[in-house]
Amino acid sequence: TAYEEYKQQMEGIAAEFLERTYDPIIMDRMNHKCISSNANYMTRRMSLQLLSTILLNRSNFNVMMKYISSSQNLVTILCLLRDPSPHITLDAFQVFKIFVANPGKPPEVVKILFDNKVKLIKYLSGLHKEREGSDEQYRDEKGLVIATLEGLELES
């Protein structure tokens, strides 16, 4: 349909724009201002949801790969996983799972995940336990993240 063609065209334009302006938009504005601990609750929550949407959109593949290749970004998301708000931790999990699922993790990302593997598995095992009964997708994704972390090894 014409709408689908238009939507695809707009996603392509947006993806090009995000690639071109990655540092000022994603790093400076999103990471350092919107999802930092200094930002208010609603700003962090909406920004995390937007970040997740951007990273999971197929047309933003290059932006996603750049984001999940950064150990600094991983540390930012790990801090958000410890937020006192259950909504923030759930939104942070949606971004964290992309780091873990990446088959081509850079060595510095693997090291952070490996060094924190035991703590992460213990933490994730209890994360939003109440959701698992009613949200099959969440339960499956969380199980896959935990299994991937359990199998994580450092390359020698």
mmCIF file with all atom_site columns, C-alpha atoms in Angstrom:
data_model
loop_
_atom_site.group_PDB
_atom_site.id
_atom_site.type_symbol
_atom_site.label_atom_id
_atom_site.label_alt_id
_atom_site.label_comp_id
_atom_site.label_asym_id
_atom_site.label_entity_id
_atom_site.label_seq_id
_atom_site.pdbx_PDB_ins_code
_atom_site.Cartn_x
_atom_site.Cartn_y
_atom_site.Cartn_z
_atom_site.occupancy
_atom_site.B_iso_or_equiv
_atom_site.pdbx_formal_charge
_atom_site.auth_seq_id
_atom_site.auth_comp_id
_atom_site.auth_asym_id
_atom_site.auth_atom_id
_atom_site.pdbx_PDB_model_num
ATOM 1   C CA . THR A 1 1   ? 0.000  0.000   0.000  1.00 0.00 ? 1   THR A CA 1
ATOM 2   C CA . ALA A 1 2   ? 0.997  3.612   -0.336 1.00 0.00 ? 2   ALA A CA 1
ATOM 3   C CA . TYR A 1 3   ? 1.106  3.988   3.443  1.00 0.00 ? 3   TYR A CA 1
ATOM 4   C CA . GLU A 1 4   ? 3.578  1.101   3.822  1.00 0.00 ? 4   GLU A CA 1
ATOM 5   C CA . GLU A 1 5   ? 5.815  2.538   1.110  1.00 0.00 ? 5   GLU A CA 1
ATOM 6   C CA . TYR A 1 6   ? 5.710  5.967   2.729  1.00 0.00 ? 6   TYR A CA 1
ATOM 7   C CA . LYS A 1 7   ? 6.421  4.502   6.177  1.00 0.00 ? 7   LYS A CA 1
ATOM 8   C CA . GLN A 1 8   ? 9.390  2.523   4.825  1.00 0.00 ? 8   GLN A CA 1
ATOM 9   C CA . GLN A 1 9   ? 10.749 5.611   3.087  1.00 0.00 ? 9   GLN A CA 1
ATOM 10  C CA . MET A 1 10  ? 10.434 7.693   6.272  1.00 0.00 ? 10  MET A CA 1
ATOM 11  C CA . GLU A 1 11  ? 12.155 4.982   8.344  1.00 0.00 ? 11  GLU A CA 1
ATOM 12  C CA . GLY A 1 12  ? 15.036 5.028   5.875  1.00 0.00 ? 12  GLY A CA 1
ATOM 13  C CA . ILE A 1 13  ? 15.342 8.807   6.114  1.00 0.00 ? 13  ILE A CA 1
ATOM 14  C CA . ALA A 1 14  ? 15.217 8.650   9.918  1.00 0.00 ? 14  ALA A CA 1
ATOM 15  C CA . ALA A 1 15  ? 17.833 5.870   9.986  1.00 0.00 ? 15  ALA A CA 1
ATOM 16  C CA . GLU A 1 16  ? 20.203 7.917   7.795  1.00 0.00 ? 16  GLU A CA 1
ATOM 17  C CA . PHE A 1 17  ? 19.690 10.931  10.035 1.00 0.00 ? 17  PHE A CA 1
ATOM 18  C CA . LEU A 1 18  ? 20.415 8.917   13.212 1.00 0.00 ? 18  LEU A CA 1
ATOM 19  C CA . GLU A 1 19  ? 23.555 7.440   11.682 1.00 0.00 ? 19  GLU A CA 1
ATOM 20  C CA . ARG A 1 20  ? 24.787 10.875  10.618 1.00 0.00 ? 20  ARG A CA 1
ATOM 21  C CA . THR A 1 21  ? 24.025 12.515  13.970 1.00 0.00 ? 21  THR A CA 1
ATOM 22  C CA . TYR A 1 22  ? 24.711 9.542   16.277 1.00 0.00 ? 22  TYR A CA 1
ATOM 23  C CA . ASP A 1 23  ? 27.016 11.343  18.724 1.00 0.00 ? 23  ASP A CA 1
ATOM 24  C CA . PRO A 1 24  ? 24.953 14.500  19.311 1.00 0.00 ? 24  PRO A CA 1
ATOM 25  C CA . ILE A 1 25  ? 21.628 12.647  19.497 1.00 0.00 ? 25  ILE A CA 1
ATOM 26  C CA . ILE A 1 26  ? 22.345 9.241   20.996 1.00 0.00 ? 26  ILE A CA 1
ATOM 27  C CA . MET A 1 27  ? 25.465 9.870   23.064 1.00 0.00 ? 27  MET A CA 1
ATOM 28  C CA . ASP A 1 28  ? 25.128 13.507  24.124 1.00 0.00 ? 28  ASP A CA 1
ATOM 29  C CA . ARG A 1 29  ? 21.381 13.957  24.369 1.00 0.00 ? 29  ARG A CA 1
ATOM 30  C CA . MET A 1 30  ? 20.063 10.435  25.021 1.00 0.00 ? 30  MET A CA 1
ATOM 31  C CA . ASN A 1 31  ? 22.820 8.927   27.174 1.00 0.00 ? 31  ASN A CA 1
ATOM 32  C CA . HIS A 1 32  ? 24.250 11.940  28.968 1.00 0.00 ? 32  HIS A CA 1
ATOM 33  C CA . LYS A 1 33  ? 21.053 13.925  29.502 1.00 0.00 ? 33  LYS A CA 1
ATOM 34  C CA . CYS A 1 34  ? 17.912 11.827  29.104 1.00 0.00 ? 34  CYS A CA 1
ATOM 35  C CA . ILE A 1 35  ? 18.774 8.488   30.689 1.00 0.00 ? 35  ILE A CA 1
ATOM 36  C CA . SER A 1 36  ? 21.346 9.702   33.189 1.00 0.00 ? 36  SER A CA 1
ATOM 37  C CA . SER A 1 37  ? 20.595 9.520   36.904 1.00 0.00 ? 37  SER A CA 1
ATOM 38  C CA . ASN A 1 38  ? 20.245 13.337  36.863 1.00 0.00 ? 38  ASN A CA 1
ATOM 39  C CA . ALA A 1 39  ? 17.182 13.176  34.596 1.00 0.00 ? 39  ALA A CA 1
ATOM 40  C CA . ASN A 1 40  ? 13.725 12.990  36.126 1.00 0.00 ? 40  ASN A CA 1
ATOM 41  C CA . TYR A 1 41  ? 11.722 9.758   36.139 1.00 0.00 ? 41  TYR A CA 1
ATOM 42  C CA . MET A 1 42  ? 9.488  10.471  33.134 1.00 0.00 ? 42  MET A CA 1
ATOM 43  C CA . THR A 1 43  ? 12.384 11.680  31.010 1.00 0.00 ? 43  THR A CA 1
ATOM 44  C CA . ARG A 1 44  ? 14.370 8.517   31.787 1.00 0.00 ? 44  ARG A CA 1
ATOM 45  C CA . ARG A 1 45  ? 11.403 6.239   31.191 1.00 0.00 ? 45  ARG A CA 1
ATOM 46  C CA . MET A 1 46  ? 10.301 7.796   27.884 1.00 0.00 ? 46  MET A CA 1
ATOM 47  C CA . SER A 1 47  ? 13.906 8.056   26.669 1.00 0.00 ? 47  SER A CA 1
ATOM 48  C CA . LEU A 1 48  ? 14.561 4.387   27.441 1.00 0.00 ? 48  LEU A CA 1
ATOM 49  C CA . GLN A 1 49  ? 11.415 3.394   25.571 1.00 0.00 ? 49  GLN A CA 1
ATOM 50  C CA . LEU A 1 50  ? 12.450 5.543   22.613 1.00 0.00 ? 50  LEU A CA 1
ATOM 51  C CA . LEU A 1 51  ? 15.975 4.106   22.680 1.00 0.00 ? 51  LEU A CA 1
ATOM 52  C CA . SER A 1 52  ? 14.593 0.569   22.719 1.00 0.00 ? 52  SER A CA 1
ATOM 53  C CA . THR A 1 53  ? 12.290 1.359   19.793 1.00 0.00 ? 53  THR A CA 1
ATOM 54  C CA . ILE A 1 54  ? 15.153 2.883   17.814 1.00 0.00 ? 54  ILE A CA 1
ATOM 55  C CA . LEU A 1 55  ? 17.518 -0.023  18.480 1.00 0.00 ? 55  LEU A CA 1
ATOM 56  C CA . LEU A 1 56  ? 14.948 -2.715  17.691 1.00 0.00 ? 56  LEU A CA 1
ATOM 57  C CA . ASN A 1 57  ? 13.823 -1.116  14.413 1.00 0.00 ? 57  ASN A CA 1
ATOM 58  C CA . ARG A 1 58  ? 15.403 -3.053  11.558 1.00 0.00 ? 58  ARG A CA 1
ATOM 59  C CA . SER A 1 59  ? 16.137 0.099   9.554  1.00 0.00 ? 59  SER A CA 1
ATOM 60  C CA . ASN A 1 60  ? 18.360 1.327   12.425 1.00 0.00 ? 60  ASN A CA 1
ATOM 61  C CA . PHE A 1 61  ? 20.634 -1.724  12.337 1.00 0.00 ? 61  PHE A CA 1
ATOM 62  C CA . ASN A 1 62  ? 23.838 0.326   12.032 1.00 0.00 ? 62  ASN A CA 1
ATOM 63  C CA . VAL A 1 63  ? 22.836 2.576   14.933 1.00 0.00 ? 63  VAL A CA 1
ATOM 64  C CA . MET A 1 64  ? 21.991 -0.498  17.035 1.00 0.00 ? 64  MET A CA 1
ATOM 65  C CA . MET A 1 65  ? 25.352 -2.130  16.285 1.00 0.00 ? 65  MET A CA 1
ATOM 66  C CA . LYS A 1 66  ? 27.222 1.042   17.168 1.00 0.00 ? 66  LYS A CA 1
ATOM 67  C CA . TYR A 1 67  ? 25.258 1.436   20.413 1.00 0.00 ? 67  TYR A CA 1
ATOM 68  C CA . ILE A 1 68  ? 25.658 -2.171  21.599 1.00 0.00 ? 68  ILE A CA 1
ATOM 69  C CA . SER A 1 69  ? 29.356 -2.199  20.725 1.00 0.00 ? 69  SER A CA 1
ATOM 70  C CA . SER A 1 70  ? 30.081 0.426   23.374 1.00 0.00 ? 70  SER A CA 1
ATOM 71  C CA . SER A 1 71  ? 31.086 -0.704  26.857 1.00 0.00 ? 71  SER A CA 1
ATOM 72  C CA . GLN A 1 72  ? 30.172 2.788   28.110 1.00 0.00 ? 72  GLN A CA 1
ATOM 73  C CA . ASN A 1 73  ? 26.591 2.277   26.886 1.00 0.00 ? 73  ASN A CA 1
ATOM 74  C CA . LEU A 1 74  ? 26.461 -1.142  28.537 1.00 0.00 ? 74  LEU A CA 1
ATOM 75  C CA . VAL A 1 75  ? 27.506 0.366   31.881 1.00 0.00 ? 75  VAL A CA 1
ATOM 76  C CA . THR A 1 76  ? 24.798 3.019   31.522 1.00 0.00 ? 76  THR A CA 1
ATOM 77  C CA . ILE A 1 77  ? 22.139 0.350   30.945 1.00 0.00 ? 77  ILE A CA 1
ATOM 78  C CA . LEU A 1 78  ? 23.468 -1.811  33.797 1.00 0.00 ? 78  LEU A CA 1
ATOM 79  C CA . CYS A 1 79  ? 23.042 1.149   36.147 1.00 0.00 ? 79  CYS A CA 1
ATOM 80  C CA . LEU A 1 80  ? 19.459 1.591   34.939 1.00 0.00 ? 80  LEU A CA 1
ATOM 81  C CA . LEU A 1 81  ? 18.759 -2.087  35.639 1.00 0.00 ? 81  LEU A CA 1
ATOM 82  C CA . ARG A 1 82  ? 19.352 -1.258  39.327 1.00 0.00 ? 82  ARG A CA 1
ATOM 83  C CA . ASP A 1 83  ? 16.924 1.672   39.350 1.00 0.00 ? 83  ASP A CA 1
ATOM 84  C CA . PRO A 1 84  ? 14.348 1.589   42.162 1.00 0.00 ? 84  PRO A CA 1
ATOM 85  C CA . SER A 1 85  ? 11.483 1.956   39.646 1.00 0.00 ? 85  SER A CA 1
ATOM 86  C CA . PRO A 1 86  ? 10.188 -1.344  38.244 1.00 0.00 ? 86  PRO A CA 1
ATOM 87  C CA . HIS A 1 87  ? 9.157  0.463   35.035 1.00 0.00 ? 87  HIS A CA 1
ATOM 88  C CA . ILE A 1 88  ? 12.687 1.774   34.457 1.00 0.00 ? 88  ILE A CA 1
ATOM 89  C CA . THR A 1 89  ? 14.209 -1.665  35.120 1.00 0.00 ? 89  THR A CA 1
ATOM 90  C CA . LEU A 1 90  ? 11.805 -3.289  32.659 1.00 0.00 ? 90  LEU A CA 1
ATOM 91  C CA . ASP A 1 91  ? 12.616 -0.689  29.999 1.00 0.00 ? 91  ASP A CA 1
ATOM 92  C CA . ALA A 1 92  ? 16.350 -1.071  30.714 1.00 0.00 ? 92  ALA A CA 1
ATOM 93  C CA . PHE A 1 93  ? 15.999 -4.855  30.318 1.00 0.00 ? 93  PHE A CA 1
ATOM 94  C CA . GLN A 1 94  ? 14.597 -4.291  26.811 1.00 0.00 ? 94  GLN A CA 1
ATOM 95  C CA . VAL A 1 95  ? 17.879 -2.572  25.872 1.00 0.00 ? 95  VAL A CA 1
ATOM 96  C CA . PHE A 1 96  ? 20.134 -4.871  27.938 1.00 0.00 ? 96  PHE A CA 1
ATOM 97  C CA . LYS A 1 97  ? 18.886 -7.978  26.125 1.00 0.00 ? 97  LYS A CA 1
ATOM 98  C CA . ILE A 1 98  ? 20.199 -6.537  22.841 1.00 0.00 ? 98  ILE A CA 1
ATOM 99  C CA . PHE A 1 99  ? 23.730 -6.312  24.280 1.00 0.00 ? 99  PHE A CA 1
ATOM 100 C CA . VAL A 1 100 ? 23.557 -9.929  25.464 1.00 0.00 ? 100 VAL A CA 1
ATOM 101 C CA . ALA A 1 101 ? 22.013 -11.274 22.241 1.00 0.00 ? 101 ALA A CA 1
ATOM 102 C CA . ASN A 1 102 ? 24.696 -9.716  20.028 1.00 0.00 ? 102 ASN A CA 1
ATOM 103 C CA . PRO A 1 103 ? 26.755 -12.615 18.615 1.00 0.00 ? 103 PRO A CA 1
ATOM 104 C CA . GLY A 1 104 ? 29.616 -10.233 17.737 1.00 0.00 ? 104 GLY A CA 1
ATOM 105 C CA . LYS A 1 105 ? 30.163 -8.630  21.128 1.00 0.00 ? 105 LYS A CA 1
ATOM 106 C CA . PRO A 1 106 ? 33.400 -6.626  21.301 1.00 0.00 ? 106 PRO A CA 1
ATOM 107 C CA . PRO A 1 107 ? 35.934 -7.950  23.878 1.00 0.00 ? 107 PRO A CA 1
ATOM 108 C CA . GLU A 1 108 ? 35.329 -5.037  26.292 1.00 0.00 ? 108 GLU A CA 1
ATOM 109 C CA . VAL A 1 109 ? 31.570 -5.745  26.338 1.00 0.00 ? 109 VAL A CA 1
ATOM 110 C CA . VAL A 1 110 ? 32.199 -9.479  26.838 1.00 0.00 ? 110 VAL A CA 1
ATOM 111 C CA . LYS A 1 111 ? 34.565 -8.706  29.726 1.00 0.00 ? 111 LYS A CA 1
ATOM 112 C CA . ILE A 1 112 ? 32.005 -6.545  31.547 1.00 0.00 ? 112 ILE A CA 1
ATOM 113 C CA . LEU A 1 113 ? 29.298 -9.168  31.072 1.00 0.00 ? 113 LEU A CA 1
ATOM 114 C CA . PHE A 1 114 ? 31.648 -11.993 32.073 1.00 0.00 ? 114 PHE A CA 1
ATOM 115 C CA . ASP A 1 115 ? 32.994 -10.184 35.144 1.00 0.00 ? 115 ASP A CA 1
ATOM 116 C CA . ASN A 1 116 ? 29.427 -9.521  36.328 1.00 0.00 ? 116 ASN A CA 1
ATOM 117 C CA . LYS A 1 117 ? 27.920 -12.791 35.090 1.00 0.00 ? 117 LYS A CA 1
ATOM 118 C CA . VAL A 1 118 ? 27.116 -14.347 38.479 1.00 0.00 ? 118 VAL A CA 1
ATOM 119 C CA . LYS A 1 119 ? 25.587 -11.144 39.881 1.00 0.00 ? 119 LYS A CA 1
ATOM 120 C CA . LEU A 1 120 ? 23.635 -10.518 36.671 1.00 0.00 ? 120 LEU A CA 1
ATOM 121 C CA . ILE A 1 121 ? 22.185 -14.038 36.557 1.00 0.00 ? 121 ILE A CA 1
ATOM 122 C CA . LYS A 1 122 ? 21.145 -13.834 40.208 1.00 0.00 ? 122 LYS A CA 1
ATOM 123 C CA . TYR A 1 123 ? 19.615 -10.390 39.701 1.00 0.00 ? 123 TYR A CA 1
ATOM 124 C CA . LEU A 1 124 ? 17.844 -11.276 36.451 1.00 0.00 ? 124 LEU A CA 1
ATOM 125 C CA . SER A 1 125 ? 16.424 -14.475 37.952 1.00 0.00 ? 125 SER A CA 1
ATOM 126 C CA . GLY A 1 126 ? 14.354 -12.360 40.337 1.00 0.00 ? 126 GLY A CA 1
ATOM 127 C CA . LEU A 1 127 ? 13.685 -9.433  37.979 1.00 0.00 ? 127 LEU A CA 1
ATOM 128 C CA . HIS A 1 128 ? 9.937  -8.944  37.459 1.00 0.00 ? 128 HIS A CA 1
ATOM 129 C CA . LYS A 1 129 ? 9.205  -12.527 38.531 1.00 0.00 ? 129 LYS A CA 1
ATOM 130 C CA . GLU A 1 130 ? 5.512  -11.617 38.818 1.00 0.00 ? 130 GLU A CA 1
ATOM 131 C CA . ARG A 1 131 ? 5.397  -10.932 35.049 1.00 0.00 ? 131 ARG A CA 1
ATOM 132 C CA . GLU A 1 132 ? 6.555  -14.382 34.031 1.00 0.00 ? 132 GLU A CA 1
ATOM 133 C CA . GLY A 1 133 ? 3.173  -16.036 34.562 1.00 0.00 ? 133 GLY A CA 1
ATOM 134 C CA . SER A 1 134 ? 1.271  -13.633 32.324 1.00 0.00 ? 134 SER A CA 1
ATOM 135 C CA . ASP A 1 135 ? 3.910  -12.477 29.827 1.00 0.00 ? 135 ASP A CA 1
ATOM 136 C CA . GLU A 1 136 ? 5.268  -15.415 27.843 1.00 0.00 ? 136 GLU A CA 1
ATOM 137 C CA . GLN A 1 137 ? 7.503  -13.263 25.635 1.00 0.00 ? 137 GLN A CA 1
ATOM 138 C CA . TYR A 1 138 ? 9.161  -11.631 28.649 1.00 0.00 ? 138 TYR A CA 1
ATOM 139 C CA . ARG A 1 139 ? 9.664  -15.014 30.315 1.00 0.00 ? 139 ARG A CA 1
ATOM 140 C CA . ASP A 1 140 ? 11.229 -16.456 27.148 1.00 0.00 ? 140 ASP A CA 1
ATOM 141 C CA . GLU A 1 141 ? 13.471 -13.434 26.537 1.00 0.00 ? 141 GLU A CA 1
ATOM 142 C CA . LYS A 1 142 ? 14.645 -13.369 30.146 1.00 0.00 ? 142 LYS A CA 1
ATOM 143 C CA . GLY A 1 143 ? 15.361 -17.110 30.024 1.00 0.00 ? 143 GLY A CA 1
ATOM 144 C CA . LEU A 1 144 ? 17.369 -16.668 26.832 1.00 0.00 ? 144 LEU A CA 1
ATOM 145 C CA . VAL A 1 145 ? 19.364 -13.760 28.314 1.00 0.00 ? 145 VAL A CA 1
ATOM 146 C CA . ILE A 1 146 ? 20.170 -15.800 31.434 1.00 0.00 ? 146 ILE A CA 1
ATOM 147 C CA . ALA A 1 147 ? 21.134 -18.870 29.361 1.00 0.00 ? 147 ALA A CA 1
ATOM 148 C CA . THR A 1 148 ? 23.364 -16.724 27.132 1.00 0.00 ? 148 THR A CA 1
ATOM 149 C CA . LEU A 1 149 ? 25.079 -15.206 30.179 1.00 0.00 ? 149 LEU A CA 1
ATOM 150 C CA . GLU A 1 150 ? 25.576 -18.677 31.703 1.00 0.00 ? 150 GLU A CA 1
ATOM 151 C CA . GLY A 1 151 ? 27.330 -19.826 28.527 1.00 0.00 ? 151 GLY A CA 1
ATOM 152 C CA . LEU A 1 152 ? 29.484 -16.699 28.235 1.00 0.00 ? 152 LEU A CA 1
ATOM 153 C CA . GLU A 1 153 ? 33.229 -17.339 28.186 1.00 0.00 ? 153 GLU A CA 1
ATOM 154 C CA . LEU A 1 154 ? 36.227 -15.067 27.776 1.00 0.00 ? 154 LEU A CA 1
ATOM 155 C CA . GLU A 1 155 ? 38.217 -15.640 24.608 1.00 0.00 ? 155 GLU A CA 1
ATOM 156 C CA . SER A 1 156 ? 41.797 -16.617 25.345 1.00 0.00 ? 156 SER A CA 1
#
